[in-house]
Amino acid sequence: MEARSRALDANAAREAELDAEEMQNAALVGAGDDDFADADEVGEEGEGDEEFHLPTAEEREEEKKSGGPDIHTVQRRMRECVRVMGSFKRLAAKGRSRSEYVQQLISDIASYYGYNEFLAEKLFQLFPVAEAIEFFEANEVSRPVTIRTNTLRTRRRDLAQALINRGVNLESIGKWTNVGLQVFESSVPIGATPEYLAGHYMLQAASSFLPVIALSPQPGERVLDMASAPGGKTTHMAALMENTGVVFANDVNKARTKSLTANVHRLGCKNVVVCSYDGREFPKVMGGFDRVLLDAPCSGTGIISKDTGVKTNKTERDFTLLSHLQKQLILCAIDSVSPDSKTGGYLVYSTCSVTVDENEAVVDYALRKRPNVKLVDTGLEFGRPGYTNYRGKVFNEKVSLTRRFYPHVHNMDGFYVAKFKVEKRVKTKPRDEDSGPVVSTSGEAIDADDLKFNNDEDMRYIEEARRKAMKAKGLRVTTRRKPVEAGPTVVEATA
Ligand SMILES: C[S@@+](CC[C@H](N)C(=O)[O-])C[C@H]1O[C@@H](n2cnc3c(N)ncnc32)[C@H](O)[C@@H]1O
C-alpha cells in the first residue's frame, strides 16, 4: 500500500515536472522568432490543410528504407512535434505517447541538422523542447569574431583606433570584459595585420576569457596551466600577472606546444615556462601552485558551429573515455594547488563542452574524492547555474555555483566554468602505522580508499560503452574484456 502510494506520488511529481516544462516550452515558443517558434501562430490545428499525422514506428522504418522524407516534411514534423509537446495533454493525438513524439523529433533533428542520433539525443535532453531547437539552430550560425587586447603591449582603445584606421569595424564585446573587442567586418585579414604580428592582440573566442577571469591570477604568483596549447588562456594569465611571477604552460601534445611557444613570444610574455607532460603526472613533476587552470580536453559540443565534425564523430565511448580522463586530470590539478598559498589556493576547471558527463559529473566526482576542496562563486556576471539534478543524477547542491554558457543564450561558444578553493587536508589519528582516515574540512571522516581515482569503476563503464558502440554498428559483440590499465584516448578540442 505504502509502496503504491509512493509510486503514485512519484508519478504525480513527474507529471508536475512535465507540466512545468510544457509551460516553459509554451513561453519559449511564444517568445522566439525562428522557424520553429511560430508554431502556435498556425492555430490549434497546426499548419496547412492536411492534418498532421505522427508516423508509427513501422511507418518510420518504411520511410528510412525509401531514402528518408523530404526536407519540408521534416521541417513541418519538427514544428508540429514542438507544438504538441508544448501542450501535450491538449494537443497530442489519442493513444500516442510523449516518447513517440520525442523519438520522432530527435530523429528529425538528427537528419535535419546532420547529427548522429546518439549526439542529437544527448544534446536534446539538456533543454526544454523548444529551447533545444534554439540550441541546434544556433549551432548552424558562426559566433562573432572576437579578439583580446594584449595589455602587455598596448591599451584596448589604442588597438581599436589602429584597427579602425585599417578599415576594421569593431566594438567592445560587453561590460564584463575590458580587453575584448568584437569584429563586425574587416577589409584586412584580422589574423595578419601588423598589430597582430606585433602581438597587440590574440584572436580568441569570447568564452575563452571566462575561465581566466574566474581564476583571476595575481602578479607574483606561481600558476599552472595544465592543458594550455595553443596558449590563448596562458597569455591572458601572463598579462593579468603583468609579466611577473611564473606561469607553467603545459600540454601533453608536443606538436601543439610549438604554436603555444610562438604565441608566448609574439605576445611578449616573459613569465611563461612551456613544458610537455601528461597532466596526470602532476603534482609529481611539480606542485605547490597558487592557482591552477585545467581547461580540459573535451568533446567540443560547445563549438559545433566551428567544428561541424563533432556532429557525427562522437560516440558514447568517446564521452566515457573523456569523462574518465577529465576525472583523472581534475584530481591531479587539485593536488597541484598549494592549500598554504597566501594569495590564492584556487583551481578553475573549464571545458568547451555542454554535456553533463564532462562538466557537473566531473566536478561532483572531485568534490567526493577530495573533501578538502569546495566550490566557490566564479565571479562571472552571467551564465546559467550548473545542474544539481539531471536525469536522475543528483549532484552536490554547490554545483549550482558553477556556470554554463550557451550559443543560443549568450551568443558565444558553449562553455562551462567551475572554481574550487583548495584547503588543507586534515588527518585524524592513524588507523594503522602509516595511514589514517582523512576528514573533510567540515569534519566528516572519509575512507582513504575513496580518495583514490577509481579506475576499475570507470573501466567497467568504458567496456560497456565499447560493447554498445559495437552493437550499434551491427558488429558481433565480443566477450566482456577484463578492465585494463590503458590510458584513455585523448580527444582534443581547442577553445
Ligand atoms: C581545450 S584544449 C586547451 C586550450 C588552451 N587552454 C587554450 O586556451 O589555448 C585542451 C588541450 O589539452 C591537451 N591535453 C589532452 N590530454 C592531455 C593530458 N593528459 N595532459 C595535458 N594536456 C592534455 C590537448 O593537447 C589540448 O591542447
Short mmCIF file of C-alpha atoms and ligand atoms in Angstrom, two decimals:
data_model
loop_
_atom_site.label_atom_id
_atom_site.label_comp_id
_atom_site.label_asym_id
_atom_site.label_seq_id
_atom_site.Cartn_x
_atom_site.Cartn_y
_atom_site.Cartn_z
CA MET A 1 0.00 0.00 0.00
CA GLU A 2 2.77 2.33 1.08
CA ALA A 3 4.82 1.43 -1.99
CA ARG A 4 1.80 2.09 -4.23
CA SER A 5 1.23 5.46 -2.66
CA ARG A 6 4.93 6.29 -3.12
CA ALA A 7 4.68 5.29 -6.78
CA LEU A 8 1.59 7.49 -7.21
CA ASP A 9 3.42 10.40 -5.57
CA ALA A 10 6.38 9.87 -7.88
CA ASN A 11 4.06 9.80 -10.89
CA ALA A 12 2.34 12.97 -9.75
CA ALA A 13 5.70 14.68 -9.26
CA ARG A 14 6.85 13.61 -12.75
CA GLU A 15 3.56 14.88 -14.23
CA ALA A 16 4.01 18.20 -12.44
CA GLU A 17 7.56 18.41 -13.80
CA LEU A 18 6.33 17.76 -17.34
CA ASP A 19 3.54 20.34 -16.93
CA ALA A 20 6.11 22.91 -15.80
CA GLU A 21 8.27 22.00 -18.78
CA GLU A 22 5.27 22.40 -21.08
CA MET A 23 4.61 25.86 -19.69
CA GLN A 24 8.24 26.78 -20.16
CA ASN A 25 8.13 25.44 -23.72
CA ALA A 26 4.98 27.34 -24.47
CA ALA A 27 6.63 30.53 -23.18
CA LEU A 28 9.70 29.87 -25.32
CA VAL A 29 7.63 29.06 -28.38
CA GLY A 30 5.79 32.30 -27.87
CA ALA A 31 8.94 34.34 -27.31
CA GLY A 32 11.23 33.09 -30.09
CA ASP A 33 11.29 34.19 -33.69
CA ASP A 34 12.96 31.33 -35.52
CA ASP A 35 11.46 28.86 -37.96
CA PHE A 36 10.05 26.71 -35.21
CA ALA A 37 8.91 29.30 -32.73
CA ASP A 38 5.92 30.43 -34.78
CA ALA A 39 4.32 27.01 -34.48
CA ASP A 40 1.50 28.32 -32.32
CA GLU A 41 0.62 31.07 -34.78
CA VAL A 42 -0.82 28.48 -37.12
CA GLY A 43 -3.53 27.75 -34.59
CA GLU A 44 -4.78 24.75 -32.70
CA GLU A 45 -4.98 22.53 -35.78
CA GLY A 46 -1.37 23.03 -36.77
CA GLU A 47 -0.27 24.38 -40.12
CA GLY A 48 -1.53 23.66 -43.62
CA ASP A 49 -4.74 21.99 -44.70
CA GLU A 50 -3.55 18.45 -44.18
CA GLU A 51 -3.98 17.14 -40.68
CA PHE A 52 -0.66 16.24 -39.03
CA HIS A 53 -0.07 12.54 -38.59
CA LEU A 54 2.73 11.30 -36.33
CA PRO A 55 4.25 8.31 -38.13
CA THR A 56 4.14 4.97 -36.34
CA ALA A 57 7.35 3.00 -35.73
CA GLU A 58 6.59 0.88 -38.83
CA GLU A 59 5.97 3.95 -40.96
CA ARG A 60 9.27 5.42 -39.77
CA GLU A 61 11.10 2.24 -40.76
CA GLU A 62 9.42 2.33 -44.19
CA GLU A 63 10.36 5.98 -44.58
CA LYS A 64 14.00 5.24 -43.76
CA LYS A 65 14.10 2.36 -46.27
CA SER A 66 12.77 4.59 -49.02
CA GLY A 67 15.61 7.09 -48.51
CA GLY A 68 14.04 9.32 -45.82
CA PRO A 69 11.48 12.11 -46.02
CA ASP A 70 11.96 15.36 -47.93
CA ILE A 71 13.17 18.42 -46.05
CA HIS A 72 9.73 20.09 -45.96
CA THR A 73 8.16 17.05 -44.34
CA VAL A 74 10.93 17.02 -41.72
CA GLN A 75 10.58 20.75 -41.03
CA ARG A 76 6.83 20.52 -40.67
CA ARG A 77 7.06 17.47 -38.46
CA MET A 78 9.57 19.17 -36.19
CA ARG A 79 7.32 22.20 -35.87
CA GLU A 80 4.32 20.01 -35.12
CA CYS A 81 6.16 17.90 -32.54
CA VAL A 82 7.42 21.02 -30.75
CA ARG A 83 3.90 22.47 -30.81
CA VAL A 84 2.29 19.30 -29.45
CA MET A 85 4.93 18.83 -26.77
CA GLY A 86 4.43 22.42 -25.66
CA SER A 87 0.94 21.43 -24.54
CA PHE A 88 0.92 17.67 -24.67
CA LYS A 89 -2.29 16.83 -22.83
CA ARG A 90 -4.28 19.20 -25.03
CA LEU A 91 -2.68 18.60 -28.42
CA ALA A 92 -1.36 15.03 -28.56
CA ALA A 93 -3.11 12.55 -30.83
CA LYS A 94 -5.16 9.98 -28.93
CA GLY A 95 -3.22 6.90 -27.95
CA ARG A 96 0.19 8.37 -28.85
CA SER A 97 2.75 8.74 -26.07
CA ARG A 98 5.11 11.57 -25.31
CA SER A 99 8.09 9.31 -26.01
CA GLU A 100 6.81 8.66 -29.56
CA TYR A 101 6.84 12.42 -30.23
CA VAL A 102 10.28 12.73 -28.61
CA GLN A 103 11.70 9.88 -30.71
CA GLN A 104 10.34 11.36 -33.91
CA LEU A 105 11.65 14.80 -33.05
CA ILE A 106 15.15 13.54 -32.20
CA SER A 107 15.31 11.51 -35.38
CA ASP A 108 14.20 14.56 -37.42
CA ILE A 109 16.67 16.85 -35.63
CA ALA A 110 19.45 14.38 -36.44
CA SER A 111 18.58 14.27 -40.14
CA TYR A 112 17.77 17.99 -40.49
CA TYR A 113 20.90 19.31 -38.76
CA GLY A 114 23.19 16.39 -39.73
CA TYR A 115 23.95 14.82 -36.32
CA ASN A 116 24.22 11.18 -35.43
CA GLU A 117 21.12 10.18 -33.42
CA PHE A 118 23.16 9.45 -30.30
CA LEU A 119 24.52 13.00 -30.06
CA ALA A 120 21.25 14.60 -31.18
CA GLU A 121 19.52 12.87 -28.26
CA LYS A 122 22.27 13.70 -25.75
CA LEU A 123 22.11 17.40 -26.60
CA PHE A 124 18.31 17.45 -26.94
CA GLN A 125 17.98 16.18 -23.37
CA LEU A 126 19.79 19.21 -21.97
CA PHE A 127 16.94 21.61 -22.66
CA PRO A 128 13.17 22.00 -22.68
CA VAL A 129 11.91 21.02 -26.15
CA ALA A 130 11.58 24.44 -27.79
CA GLU A 131 14.89 25.60 -26.34
CA ALA A 132 16.63 22.51 -27.71
CA ILE A 133 15.65 23.67 -31.20
CA GLU A 134 17.11 27.10 -30.46
CA PHE A 135 20.36 25.42 -29.42
CA PHE A 136 20.56 23.32 -32.61
CA GLU A 137 19.71 26.40 -34.72
CA ALA A 138 22.45 28.45 -33.00
CA ASN A 139 24.99 25.75 -33.85
CA GLU A 140 24.30 26.45 -37.54
CA VAL A 141 25.47 30.06 -37.20
CA SER A 142 29.06 31.27 -36.68
CA ARG A 143 29.77 33.10 -33.46
CA PRO A 144 31.10 36.68 -33.64
CA VAL A 145 34.81 37.12 -34.36
CA THR A 146 36.41 38.43 -31.17
CA ILE A 147 39.91 39.50 -30.18
CA ARG A 148 41.59 40.03 -26.81
CA THR A 149 43.81 43.06 -26.35
CA ASN A 150 47.26 42.10 -25.09
CA THR A 151 47.74 44.61 -22.28
CA LEU A 152 51.45 43.72 -22.15
CA ARG A 153 51.82 45.53 -25.48
CA THR A 154 49.01 48.06 -25.83
CA ARG A 155 45.76 49.51 -24.48
CA ARG A 156 42.38 48.49 -25.86
CA ARG A 157 41.50 51.98 -27.04
CA ASP A 158 44.83 52.33 -28.91
CA LEU A 159 44.37 48.93 -30.51
CA ALA A 160 40.79 49.77 -31.50
CA GLN A 161 41.99 53.04 -33.07
CA ALA A 162 44.79 51.33 -35.01
CA LEU A 163 42.41 48.69 -36.38
CA ILE A 164 39.67 51.19 -37.22
CA ASN A 165 42.31 53.11 -39.22
CA ARG A 166 42.89 49.93 -41.22
CA GLY A 167 39.20 49.62 -42.05
CA VAL A 168 38.12 47.25 -39.28
CA ASN A 169 34.61 47.74 -37.93
CA LEU A 170 34.61 46.80 -34.27
CA GLU A 171 33.03 47.37 -30.88
CA SER A 172 33.64 46.35 -27.28
CA ILE A 173 32.29 42.85 -26.50
CA GLY A 174 30.42 43.78 -23.37
CA LYS A 175 30.81 45.34 -19.94
CA TRP A 176 32.10 42.08 -18.46
CA THR A 177 35.50 42.38 -20.20
CA ASN A 178 37.78 45.38 -20.52
CA VAL A 179 40.09 43.71 -23.04
CA GLY A 180 37.68 42.18 -25.58
CA LEU A 181 36.66 43.57 -28.97
CA GLN A 182 34.10 42.19 -31.40
CA VAL A 183 34.97 42.49 -35.09
CA PHE A 184 31.96 43.04 -37.36
CA GLU A 185 33.72 43.40 -40.67
CA SER A 186 37.20 43.99 -41.88
CA SER A 187 38.80 44.89 -45.18
CA VAL A 188 42.07 43.28 -43.98
CA PRO A 189 42.70 39.72 -42.72
CA ILE A 190 42.40 40.06 -38.96
CA GLY A 191 44.99 37.33 -38.33
CA ALA A 192 47.69 39.08 -40.36
CA THR A 193 47.63 42.81 -39.55
CA PRO A 194 50.87 44.49 -38.39
CA GLU A 195 49.21 44.83 -34.93
CA TYR A 196 48.52 41.10 -34.86
CA LEU A 197 52.09 40.27 -35.87
CA ALA A 198 53.40 42.69 -33.23
CA GLY A 199 51.40 40.82 -30.59
CA HIS A 200 48.92 43.56 -29.76
CA TYR A 201 46.05 41.07 -29.71
CA MET A 202 45.04 37.43 -29.68
CA LEU A 203 42.26 36.09 -31.92
CA GLN A 204 40.21 34.40 -29.24
CA ALA A 205 36.62 33.30 -28.64
CA ALA A 206 34.85 35.41 -26.02
CA SER A 207 34.01 32.29 -23.99
CA SER A 208 37.74 31.61 -23.60
CA PHE A 209 38.14 34.76 -21.50
CA LEU A 210 35.81 33.35 -18.85
CA PRO A 211 37.96 30.74 -17.07
CA VAL A 212 40.87 33.18 -16.80
CA ILE A 213 38.61 35.90 -15.37
CA ALA A 214 37.31 33.31 -12.89
CA LEU A 215 40.83 32.17 -11.93
CA SER A 216 42.00 35.78 -11.57
CA PRO A 217 45.76 35.11 -11.33
CA GLN A 218 47.65 37.78 -9.38
CA PRO A 219 51.05 39.40 -10.04
CA GLY A 220 53.91 37.48 -8.48
CA GLU A 221 52.04 34.16 -8.23
CA ARG A 222 53.09 30.68 -9.35
CA VAL A 223 50.43 29.39 -11.73
CA LEU A 224 49.92 26.16 -13.70
CA ASP A 225 48.00 25.97 -16.98
CA MET A 226 47.71 22.19 -17.17
CA ALA A 227 46.39 21.82 -20.74
CA SER A 228 47.46 25.05 -22.37
CA ALA A 229 48.11 24.81 -26.12
CA PRO A 230 47.79 26.96 -28.20
CA GLY A 231 48.02 29.41 -25.33
CA GLY A 232 45.02 31.75 -25.52
CA LYS A 233 44.46 31.46 -21.79
CA THR A 234 48.16 31.22 -20.83
CA THR A 235 48.93 34.55 -22.49
CA HIS A 236 45.83 36.13 -20.93
CA MET A 237 47.06 34.99 -17.50
CA ALA A 238 50.57 36.30 -18.17
CA ALA A 239 49.06 39.70 -18.99
CA LEU A 240 46.90 39.79 -15.83
CA MET A 241 50.04 38.93 -13.84
CA GLU A 242 51.81 41.86 -15.57
CA ASN A 243 54.66 39.61 -16.69
CA THR A 244 55.63 38.79 -13.08
CA GLY A 245 55.63 35.53 -11.14
CA VAL A 246 55.56 32.43 -13.36
CA VAL A 247 53.05 30.56 -15.48
CA PHE A 248 53.91 26.94 -16.27
CA ALA A 249 52.19 26.32 -19.59
CA ASN A 250 51.89 22.58 -20.01
CA ASP A 251 50.43 20.43 -22.78
CA VAL A 252 50.84 16.72 -23.37
CA ASN A 253 50.92 17.24 -27.13
CA LYS A 254 54.47 18.34 -28.05
CA ALA A 255 53.48 19.39 -31.57
CA ARG A 256 50.87 21.76 -30.13
CA THR A 257 53.43 23.37 -27.81
CA LYS A 258 55.03 24.89 -30.95
CA SER A 259 52.07 27.19 -31.54
CA LEU A 260 51.92 27.80 -27.79
CA THR A 261 55.57 28.93 -27.74
CA ALA A 262 55.03 31.06 -30.84
CA ASN A 263 52.08 32.84 -29.18
CA VAL A 264 54.04 33.33 -25.95
CA HIS A 265 56.83 35.03 -27.94
CA ARG A 266 54.53 37.05 -30.20
CA LEU A 267 52.62 38.45 -27.23
CA GLY A 268 55.83 39.25 -25.29
CA CYS A 269 55.10 37.04 -22.26
CA LYS A 270 58.28 36.84 -20.21
CA ASN A 271 56.92 34.93 -17.24
CA VAL A 272 55.90 31.74 -19.09
CA VAL A 273 57.68 28.38 -18.98
CA VAL A 274 56.46 25.90 -21.60
CA CYS A 275 56.54 22.20 -20.70
CA SER A 276 55.08 18.98 -22.03
CA TYR A 277 53.92 16.39 -19.51
CA ASP A 278 50.80 14.32 -19.29
CA GLY A 279 48.72 16.36 -16.85
CA ARG A 280 48.25 13.19 -14.81
CA GLU A 281 51.93 13.36 -13.85
CA PHE A 282 51.29 16.47 -11.76
CA PRO A 283 51.95 17.17 -8.91
CA LYS A 284 54.75 14.58 -9.03
CA VAL A 285 56.70 16.65 -11.55
CA MET A 286 55.78 19.99 -9.98
CA GLY A 287 53.32 21.15 -7.37
CA GLY A 288 52.62 23.88 -4.83
CA PHE A 289 50.91 26.29 -7.23
CA ASP A 290 48.96 29.34 -6.08
CA ARG A 291 46.43 28.75 -8.86
CA VAL A 292 45.81 26.06 -11.46
CA LEU A 293 43.75 26.22 -14.63
CA LEU A 294 42.52 22.92 -16.08
CA ASP A 295 40.98 23.79 -19.44
CA ALA A 296 40.33 20.15 -20.05
CA PRO A 297 40.44 18.17 -23.30
CA CYS A 298 36.79 17.68 -24.20
CA SER A 299 34.30 16.60 -26.86
CA GLY A 300 33.81 20.13 -28.19
CA THR A 301 29.99 20.03 -28.10
CA GLY A 302 30.10 23.74 -27.30
CA ILE A 303 31.94 24.62 -30.51
CA ILE A 304 29.89 22.73 -33.10
CA SER A 305 29.46 25.86 -35.23
CA LYS A 306 33.28 25.90 -35.63
CA ASP A 307 33.85 22.18 -35.85
CA THR A 308 30.90 20.51 -37.52
CA GLY A 309 32.71 17.14 -37.44
CA VAL A 310 31.60 16.85 -33.79
CA LYS A 311 28.04 16.29 -35.07
CA THR A 312 28.90 12.83 -36.36
CA ASN A 313 32.23 11.70 -34.97
CA LYS A 314 31.30 11.26 -31.29
CA THR A 315 30.06 8.03 -29.76
CA GLU A 316 29.05 7.04 -26.26
CA ARG A 317 32.51 5.55 -25.82
CA ASP A 318 34.19 8.91 -26.50
CA PHE A 319 32.17 10.54 -23.74
CA THR A 320 33.01 7.75 -21.30
CA LEU A 321 36.72 7.96 -22.11
CA LEU A 322 36.76 11.73 -21.90
CA SER A 323 34.93 11.82 -18.61
CA HIS A 324 37.43 9.25 -17.27
CA LEU A 325 40.41 11.36 -18.39
CA GLN A 326 38.83 14.56 -17.06
CA LYS A 327 38.29 12.94 -13.65
CA GLN A 328 41.92 11.82 -13.50
CA LEU A 329 43.15 15.26 -14.55
CA ILE A 330 40.97 17.18 -12.10
CA LEU A 331 42.29 15.20 -9.11
CA CYS A 332 45.87 15.89 -10.22
CA ALA A 333 45.01 19.55 -10.74
CA ILE A 334 43.58 19.80 -7.21
CA ASP A 335 46.62 18.11 -5.72
CA SER A 336 48.89 20.60 -7.53
CA VAL A 337 47.35 23.57 -5.74
CA SER A 338 49.06 24.72 -2.55
CA PRO A 339 46.49 24.98 0.26
CA ASP A 340 49.08 27.17 2.04
CA SER A 341 49.09 29.79 -0.71
CA LYS A 342 48.96 33.25 0.86
CA THR A 343 47.27 34.83 -2.14
CA GLY A 344 45.39 32.03 -3.88
CA GLY A 345 44.74 28.32 -3.44
CA TYR A 346 42.31 28.10 -6.38
CA LEU A 347 41.58 25.75 -9.26
CA VAL A 348 39.41 26.57 -12.25
CA TYR A 349 38.04 23.69 -14.30
CA SER A 350 36.62 24.51 -17.73
CA THR A 351 35.54 22.81 -20.95
CA CYS A 352 34.14 23.91 -24.30
CA SER A 353 31.50 21.23 -23.99
CA VAL A 354 27.91 21.37 -22.76
CA THR A 355 27.44 17.73 -21.70
CA VAL A 356 26.84 16.91 -18.06
CA ASP A 357 29.26 13.93 -18.13
CA GLU A 358 32.16 16.27 -18.86
CA ASN A 359 31.11 19.04 -16.52
CA GLU A 360 28.91 18.63 -13.43
CA ALA A 361 29.66 14.88 -13.18
CA VAL A 362 33.42 15.61 -13.13
CA VAL A 363 33.07 18.42 -10.61
CA ASP A 364 30.82 16.33 -8.36
CA TYR A 365 33.32 13.46 -8.57
CA ALA A 366 36.15 15.81 -7.50
CA LEU A 367 34.10 17.01 -4.52
CA ARG A 368 33.53 13.41 -3.46
CA LYS A 369 37.16 12.35 -3.88
CA ARG A 370 38.74 15.44 -2.39
CA PRO A 371 36.88 16.55 0.74
CA ASN A 372 39.43 19.34 1.22
CA VAL A 373 38.05 21.32 -1.75
CA LYS A 374 34.90 23.37 -2.02
CA LEU A 375 33.21 25.13 -4.87
CA VAL A 376 33.19 28.92 -4.75
CA ASP A 377 31.49 31.58 -6.82
CA THR A 378 33.16 32.00 -10.23
CA GLY A 379 32.77 35.78 -10.00
CA LEU A 380 31.36 35.75 -13.54
CA GLU A 381 28.47 38.14 -14.05
CA PHE A 382 26.40 35.86 -16.24
CA GLY A 383 25.95 32.22 -17.21
CA ARG A 384 23.39 29.65 -16.12
CA PRO A 385 23.93 27.68 -12.90
CA GLY A 386 25.30 24.14 -13.26
CA TYR A 387 22.81 21.28 -12.91
CA THR A 388 22.39 19.79 -9.44
CA ASN A 389 19.81 17.28 -10.58
CA TYR A 390 19.98 15.84 -14.05
CA ARG A 391 18.04 12.87 -15.39
CA GLY A 392 18.08 11.01 -12.10
CA LYS A 393 21.63 12.02 -11.15
CA VAL A 394 21.82 14.16 -8.04
CA PHE A 395 24.94 16.28 -7.62
CA ASN A 396 26.28 18.26 -4.67
CA GLU A 397 23.99 21.28 -4.26
CA LYS A 398 27.01 23.63 -4.51
CA VAL A 399 27.40 22.59 -8.15
CA SER A 400 24.87 25.34 -8.80
CA LEU A 401 27.80 27.75 -8.23
CA THR A 402 29.37 26.55 -11.50
CA ARG A 403 28.40 28.29 -14.72
CA ARG A 404 27.12 27.13 -18.13
CA PHE A 405 27.28 29.25 -21.27
CA TYR A 406 25.32 28.57 -24.44
CA PRO A 407 25.44 29.78 -28.06
CA HIS A 408 21.66 30.43 -28.22
CA VAL A 409 21.59 32.28 -24.90
CA HIS A 410 24.89 34.15 -24.67
CA ASN A 411 25.89 34.26 -28.36
CA MET A 412 29.22 32.64 -27.51
CA ASP A 413 30.59 29.11 -27.75
CA GLY A 414 29.08 26.59 -25.34
CA PHE A 415 31.31 26.59 -22.27
CA TYR A 416 31.48 25.50 -18.64
CA VAL A 417 33.41 27.04 -15.71
CA ALA A 418 33.82 25.79 -12.13
CA LYS A 419 36.02 27.39 -9.45
CA PHE A 420 37.34 25.50 -6.41
CA LYS A 421 39.10 26.67 -3.26
CA VAL A 422 41.62 24.10 -2.07
CA GLU A 423 42.08 23.76 1.66
CA LYS A 424 44.41 21.70 3.81
CA ARG A 425 43.76 18.01 4.20
CA VAL A 426 43.33 17.21 7.88
CA LYS A 427 44.36 13.82 9.21
CA THR A 428 42.90 12.36 12.41
CA LYS A 429 44.56 9.63 14.48
CA PRO A 430 46.05 6.90 12.30
CA ARG A 431 44.10 3.72 11.52
CA ASP A 432 47.32 1.76 11.13
CA GLU A 433 51.02 2.66 11.18
CA ASP A 434 51.18 4.79 8.10
CA SER A 435 47.74 5.81 7.07
CA GLY A 436 44.77 7.31 8.77
CA PRO A 437 41.32 8.48 7.84
CA VAL A 438 41.17 11.86 6.22
CA VAL A 439 38.49 14.22 7.37
CA SER A 440 36.84 16.82 5.23
CA THR A 441 37.04 20.46 6.14
CA SER A 442 33.56 20.01 7.61
CA GLY A 443 34.96 17.30 9.92
CA GLU A 444 33.31 14.35 8.12
CA ALA A 445 35.52 11.21 8.12
CA ILE A 446 36.39 9.88 4.67
CA ASP A 447 37.67 6.43 3.78
CA ALA A 448 41.18 6.86 2.38
CA ASP A 449 40.42 4.39 -0.44
CA ASP A 450 37.58 6.59 -1.55
CA LEU A 451 40.05 9.39 -2.31
CA LYS A 452 41.83 7.42 -5.00
CA PHE A 453 40.85 7.55 -8.64
CA ASN A 454 38.52 4.63 -9.18
CA ASN A 455 39.99 3.22 -12.34
CA ASP A 456 38.16 -0.11 -12.23
CA GLU A 457 34.77 1.52 -11.84
CA ASP A 458 35.35 3.70 -14.88
CA MET A 459 36.84 0.89 -16.94
CA ARG A 460 33.61 -1.08 -16.44
CA TYR A 461 31.66 1.82 -17.94
CA ILE A 462 34.15 2.10 -20.78
CA GLU A 463 33.86 -1.59 -21.57
CA GLU A 464 30.06 -1.34 -21.53
CA ALA A 465 30.19 1.66 -23.88
CA ARG A 466 32.53 -0.23 -26.23
CA ARG A 467 30.06 -3.12 -26.41
CA LYS A 468 27.15 -0.78 -27.06
CA ALA A 469 29.09 1.01 -29.81
CA MET A 470 29.87 -2.32 -31.49
CA LYS A 471 26.22 -3.39 -31.26
CA ALA A 472 25.08 -0.07 -32.72
CA LYS A 473 27.43 -0.62 -35.67
CA GLY A 474 25.92 -4.09 -36.17
CA LEU A 475 29.21 -5.78 -35.21
CA ARG A 476 29.31 -9.00 -33.26
CA VAL A 477 29.86 -8.16 -29.61
CA THR A 478 32.88 -9.95 -28.22
CA THR A 479 33.01 -11.42 -24.72
CA ARG A 480 33.44 -8.94 -21.93
CA ARG A 481 37.08 -7.89 -21.59
CA LYS A 482 38.74 -7.60 -18.24
CA PRO A 483 39.29 -3.97 -17.26
CA VAL A 484 42.73 -2.92 -18.49
CA GLU A 485 45.09 -0.29 -17.17
CA ALA A 486 45.34 1.51 -20.51
CA GLY A 487 45.34 5.29 -20.58
CA PRO A 488 42.28 6.65 -22.38
CA THR A 489 42.44 8.07 -25.87
CA VAL A 490 42.85 11.79 -25.89
CA VAL A 491 40.21 13.57 -27.90
CA GLU A 492 41.15 17.13 -28.43
CA ALA A 493 39.19 20.27 -28.89
CA THR A 494 40.52 23.77 -28.86
CA ALA A 495 38.64 26.59 -27.27
C1 LIG B 1 40.79 22.69 -24.80
S1 LIG B 1 42.40 22.46 -25.31
C2 LIG B 1 43.27 23.70 -24.44
C3 LIG B 1 43.13 25.09 -25.00
C4 LIG B 1 44.03 26.06 -24.30
N1 LIG B 1 43.79 26.09 -22.87
C5 LIG B 1 43.90 27.46 -24.84
O1 LIG B 1 43.19 28.27 -24.26
O2 LIG B 1 44.52 27.77 -25.86
C6 LIG B 1 42.85 21.03 -24.47
C7 LIG B 1 44.31 20.68 -24.55
O3 LIG B 1 44.52 19.56 -23.68
C8 LIG B 1 45.65 18.87 -24.16
N2 LIG B 1 45.65 17.57 -23.47
C9 LIG B 1 44.94 16.45 -23.79
N3 LIG B 1 45.21 15.47 -22.90
C10 LIG B 1 46.08 15.98 -22.00
C11 LIG B 1 46.75 15.45 -20.87
N4 LIG B 1 46.55 14.19 -20.48
N5 LIG B 1 47.60 16.24 -20.19
C12 LIG B 1 47.82 17.51 -20.59
N6 LIG B 1 47.24 18.06 -21.68
C13 LIG B 1 46.38 17.31 -22.36
C14 LIG B 1 45.43 18.84 -25.66
O4 LIG B 1 46.63 18.64 -26.34
C15 LIG B 1 44.82 20.25 -25.90
O5 LIG B 1 45.82 21.13 -26.32
#
